[in-house]
Every structure is written in structure tokens, then in C-alpha cells.
Amino acid sequence: MNHEQNVTTGRKNRTKEHLKSAFIKLVKEKGYHAVTVKDIVDTAAYNRSTFYVHYQDKIELAEDLRCSMLQGLEESVGKPYTPGHKVYTANLHAPSFNIVSYIYEHRDFFELIKYEDTLPGLHTEFPQTILKIYKEQFIFETINDMPVNMDYFKRYTAYGFHGLLIHWIRQGFRESQEDFIKEVIELTRTHIYSVQYVKE
């Protein structure tokens, strides 16, 4: 990619980011269904034709926003782990929960979960993404190697974690990331002996 293409791509991405943050702000203010393309371009200080260069309509914008954020969530998880390396929950520490830092860093977006009239699919896809992460990226060992139905176990822990995240988000991130992660680690130690990251 030459320099000019780089600049154009950078500008395009920047425009999309501006449209997305204007959209997030508007959904919080008036609810997803009430937001119009005109609202979005007015808030982002662009004209309509700029919007249509990037998106057909607000549905496509909402989809791009939801998918890119949840994909980012999936990709953020593995950063602290070495694939195939077993981590004992007794030794877990804050950096192991990069997923929490990702949510906090993008809290503007994740706060959309608090709203009823929000991005279509967000309420169902957020927990499904966490379950997908548990299913595809990790192998868990139970305390004392207790035999369990691992599919159920992963659902149980993923939805439990999801519940804690929702609570943290709804409380307006009142607890610091460190304190929140500390609570999650303590709970994890009650039923998980070791965690192995397996996604390459």
C-alpha cells in the first residue's frame, strides 16, 4: 500500500469513527429507533453524501459498530496468554483479564448495553461472544479434577462472568478495573483450577 492509499484509508477510518461515536451518543440520548441519518451527520458535522460513502443506512452502521466491537473483544482476550501454556488460577493476576480492560477502554460503546432501545442484537450477542471466547479459546481444569459436563461448565462460567460485567457496566464502572478483576479472580478460584489458552 503506497503512502496516498495509506492516507486515504486513515481518513476513511477516521470518518467512520466519527460517525460511530456520534451514533453512540444519539442512541443514548433518544434511542436507536428514533435516530436518523440526518441526526448522525449533524452531530458528526458531516454532510449526508459523506455518510453514504461509508454506509447505506443506519442499520449498516449499527451492524458495523456492533460487529467490530465484539470482534475486538474476542481478539483482546488472548493478549496476556501464551498458547498452550497452563495458568493456575492461584497465580492469576489483573493482566490475565485483558477483556475487562478492553470493555473499560471502549466503555462509551459498552454502555449501550444499559439501554432498552439500543443496537439491534447487542443484548443477545454480547453474552454469546463471551461464551464463544470460553468455548473456542480456553481449556479449563476443575478444582480437584472434578468431572463435569464441560459444555455446561463453560456456559455456567461464561454467563456468570457476563452477569458480573453487566452489573459493573450498569453501576457506571464504579469499581476500578483492578477491584473488579480482583473480585472475578476470587470467584474463579472457587471452581477453576487452571486455564489454558488454546487459540493460535
Short mmCIF file of C-alpha atoms in Angstrom, two decimals:
data_model
loop_
_atom_site.label_atom_id
_atom_site.label_comp_id
_atom_site.label_asym_id
_atom_site.label_seq_id
_atom_site.Cartn_x
_atom_site.Cartn_y
_atom_site.Cartn_z
CA MET A 1 0.00 0.00 0.00
CA ASN A 2 1.54 3.33 -1.02
CA HIS A 3 1.53 6.50 1.05
CA GLU A 4 -1.53 8.02 -0.66
CA GLN A 5 -3.60 4.87 -0.14
CA ASN A 6 -2.50 4.88 3.49
CA VAL A 7 -3.65 8.45 3.96
CA THR A 8 -7.00 7.74 2.27
CA THR A 9 -7.57 4.61 4.37
CA GLY A 10 -6.66 6.54 7.51
CA ARG A 11 -9.08 9.32 6.61
CA LYS A 12 -11.85 6.83 5.82
CA ASN A 13 -11.37 5.08 9.14
CA ARG A 14 -11.36 8.39 10.98
CA THR A 15 -14.62 9.44 9.32
CA LYS A 16 -16.18 6.10 10.25
CA GLU A 17 -15.02 6.52 13.86
CA HIS A 18 -16.60 9.99 13.99
CA LEU A 19 -19.87 8.67 12.58
CA LYS A 20 -19.83 5.79 15.07
CA SER A 21 -19.23 7.99 18.11
CA ALA A 22 -21.94 10.44 17.01
CA PHE A 23 -24.27 7.46 16.60
CA ILE A 24 -23.46 6.07 20.07
CA LYS A 25 -24.16 9.47 21.63
CA LEU A 26 -27.51 9.74 19.82
CA VAL A 27 -28.66 6.20 20.69
CA LYS A 28 -28.06 7.04 24.36
CA GLU A 29 -29.95 10.32 24.04
CA LYS A 30 -33.00 9.29 22.03
CA GLY A 31 -32.97 5.51 21.50
CA TYR A 32 -31.89 3.59 18.41
CA HIS A 33 -35.21 3.71 16.58
CA ALA A 34 -35.55 7.48 16.77
CA VAL A 35 -32.07 8.22 15.37
CA THR A 36 -31.99 9.33 11.72
CA VAL A 37 -29.11 9.64 9.25
CA LYS A 38 -29.67 13.41 9.40
CA ASP A 39 -29.14 13.32 13.20
CA ILE A 40 -25.92 11.37 12.74
CA VAL A 41 -24.40 13.67 10.13
CA ASP A 42 -25.47 16.81 12.03
CA THR A 43 -23.89 15.53 15.24
CA ALA A 44 -20.70 14.39 13.47
CA ALA A 45 -20.60 17.63 11.42
CA TYR A 46 -20.51 15.86 8.04
CA ASN A 47 -22.86 16.02 5.09
CA ARG A 48 -25.19 13.22 4.04
CA SER A 49 -23.14 12.29 0.98
CA THR A 50 -20.13 11.57 3.25
CA PHE A 51 -22.31 9.21 5.28
CA TYR A 52 -23.45 7.32 2.17
CA VAL A 53 -19.84 6.83 1.01
CA HIS A 54 -19.42 4.57 4.07
CA TYR A 55 -22.86 3.17 4.89
CA GLN A 56 -26.15 2.51 3.11
CA ASP A 57 -28.19 3.38 6.18
CA LYS A 58 -28.08 3.42 9.98
CA ILE A 59 -28.73 -0.35 10.06
CA GLU A 60 -25.42 -0.97 8.30
CA LEU A 61 -23.66 1.50 10.62
CA ALA A 62 -25.15 -0.24 13.70
CA GLU A 63 -24.04 -3.63 12.37
CA ASP A 64 -20.52 -2.45 11.62
CA LEU A 65 -20.25 -0.90 15.07
CA ARG A 66 -21.56 -3.98 16.91
CA CYS A 67 -19.51 -6.48 14.89
CA SER A 68 -16.23 -4.56 15.05
CA MET A 69 -16.52 -4.02 18.81
CA LEU A 70 -17.43 -7.62 19.63
CA GLN A 71 -14.72 -8.92 17.30
CA GLY A 72 -12.26 -6.64 19.10
CA LEU A 73 -13.47 -8.15 22.36
CA GLU A 74 -12.70 -11.66 21.08
CA GLU A 75 -9.26 -10.62 19.88
CA SER A 76 -8.37 -8.80 23.10
CA VAL A 77 -8.66 -11.90 25.27
CA GLY A 78 -5.54 -13.79 24.24
CA LYS A 79 -3.03 -10.96 24.58
CA PRO A 80 -1.77 -11.90 28.08
CA TYR A 81 -1.61 -15.65 27.37
CA THR A 82 0.93 -17.93 25.73
CA PRO A 83 -0.94 -20.52 23.62
CA GLY A 84 -0.82 -23.98 25.18
CA HIS A 85 0.57 -22.64 28.45
CA LYS A 86 -1.34 -23.61 31.58
CA VAL A 87 -2.10 -20.82 34.06
CA TYR A 88 -3.13 -21.82 37.58
CA THR A 89 -5.93 -19.67 38.97
CA ALA A 90 -3.93 -19.34 42.20
CA ASN A 91 -1.46 -17.29 40.14
CA LEU A 92 -4.00 -15.28 38.14
CA HIS A 93 -3.44 -11.55 38.26
CA ALA A 94 -5.04 -8.48 36.69
CA PRO A 95 -3.34 -8.59 33.24
CA SER A 96 -4.92 -12.03 32.67
CA PHE A 97 -8.24 -10.20 32.31
CA ASN A 98 -7.46 -8.08 29.27
CA ILE A 99 -11.12 -8.45 28.31
CA VAL A 100 -12.05 -6.16 31.24
CA SER A 101 -9.54 -3.51 30.13
CA TYR A 102 -10.96 -3.70 26.59
CA ILE A 103 -14.50 -3.12 27.87
CA TYR A 104 -13.37 -0.24 30.06
CA GLU A 105 -11.36 1.32 27.23
CA HIS A 106 -14.44 1.15 24.98
CA ARG A 107 -16.91 1.90 27.76
CA ASP A 108 -18.64 4.52 25.60
CA PHE A 109 -19.81 1.65 23.35
CA PHE A 110 -20.42 -0.97 26.06
CA GLU A 111 -22.65 1.43 27.99
CA LEU A 112 -25.17 0.92 25.16
CA ILE A 113 -26.00 -2.37 26.92
CA LYS A 114 -27.73 -0.35 29.67
CA TYR A 115 -30.35 0.91 27.23
CA GLU A 116 -33.53 -0.84 26.16
CA ASP A 117 -33.80 0.75 22.70
CA THR A 118 -30.21 0.07 21.70
CA LEU A 119 -28.29 -1.52 18.81
CA PRO A 120 -30.22 -4.49 17.41
CA GLY A 121 -28.68 -7.78 18.52
CA LEU A 122 -26.40 -6.28 21.16
CA HIS A 123 -28.22 -7.76 24.18
CA THR A 124 -28.00 -11.29 22.79
CA GLU A 125 -24.66 -11.10 21.01
CA PHE A 126 -22.65 -9.75 23.94
CA PRO A 127 -23.20 -12.85 26.14
CA GLN A 128 -22.86 -15.12 23.08
CA THR A 129 -19.47 -13.59 22.32
CA ILE A 130 -18.27 -14.28 25.87
CA LEU A 131 -19.49 -17.89 25.60
CA LYS A 132 -17.74 -18.21 22.21
CA ILE A 133 -14.50 -16.98 23.82
CA TYR A 134 -14.79 -19.59 26.61
CA LYS A 135 -15.64 -22.37 24.15
CA GLU A 136 -13.04 -21.64 21.47
CA GLN A 137 -10.13 -20.08 23.30
CA PHE A 138 -9.82 -21.92 26.61
CA ILE A 139 -9.47 -25.32 28.25
CA PHE A 140 -10.50 -25.31 31.92
CA GLU A 141 -9.50 -27.72 34.65
CA THR A 142 -11.90 -28.02 37.57
CA ILE A 143 -10.85 -27.99 41.23
CA ASN A 144 -9.66 -31.49 42.24
CA ASP A 145 -10.28 -32.50 38.63
CA MET A 146 -13.95 -32.95 39.43
CA PRO A 147 -15.77 -34.50 36.47
CA VAL A 148 -18.35 -32.13 34.98
CA ASN A 149 -20.19 -31.67 31.72
CA MET A 150 -17.67 -29.22 30.22
CA ASP A 151 -20.18 -27.67 27.82
CA TYR A 152 -22.44 -26.82 30.78
CA PHE A 153 -19.46 -25.71 32.85
CA LYS A 154 -18.38 -23.24 30.18
CA ARG A 155 -21.92 -21.90 29.84
CA TYR A 156 -22.22 -21.55 33.58
CA THR A 157 -18.94 -19.66 33.95
CA ALA A 158 -19.37 -17.55 30.79
CA TYR A 159 -22.86 -16.40 31.73
CA GLY A 160 -21.76 -15.80 35.31
CA PHE A 161 -18.94 -13.60 34.07
CA HIS A 162 -21.35 -11.86 31.71
CA GLY A 163 -23.68 -11.15 34.64
CA LEU A 164 -20.84 -9.55 36.60
CA LEU A 165 -19.80 -7.45 33.60
CA ILE A 166 -23.37 -6.21 33.09
CA HIS A 167 -23.56 -5.30 36.77
CA TRP A 168 -20.24 -3.40 36.52
CA ILE A 169 -21.40 -1.54 33.39
CA ARG A 170 -24.82 -0.69 34.88
CA GLN A 171 -23.16 0.63 38.04
CA GLY A 172 -21.28 3.08 35.82
CA PHE A 173 -17.91 1.33 36.31
CA ARG A 174 -17.96 2.46 39.92
CA GLU A 175 -15.42 -0.16 40.97
CA SER A 176 -11.98 0.34 39.49
CA GLN A 177 -10.83 -2.20 36.90
CA GLU A 178 -8.38 -3.57 39.47
CA ASP A 179 -11.03 -4.08 42.14
CA PHE A 180 -13.48 -5.60 39.68
CA ILE A 181 -10.87 -8.03 38.34
CA LYS A 182 -9.86 -8.96 41.90
CA GLU A 183 -13.47 -9.97 42.65
CA VAL A 184 -13.67 -12.00 39.42
CA ILE A 185 -10.38 -13.79 40.17
CA GLU A 186 -11.54 -14.71 43.67
CA LEU A 187 -14.74 -16.19 42.25
CA THR A 188 -12.82 -18.02 39.51
CA ARG A 189 -10.64 -19.70 42.14
CA THR A 190 -13.69 -21.28 43.73
CA HIS A 191 -14.32 -23.57 40.74
CA ILE A 192 -11.46 -23.38 38.23
CA TYR A 193 -8.03 -24.87 38.99
CA SER A 194 -6.27 -23.96 35.76
CA VAL A 195 -6.87 -22.18 32.49
CA GLN A 196 -5.17 -22.97 29.22
CA TYR A 197 -5.33 -20.60 26.26
CA VAL A 198 -5.54 -22.68 23.10
CA LYS A 199 -6.38 -20.32 20.28
CA GLU A 200 -3.44 -19.76 17.94
#
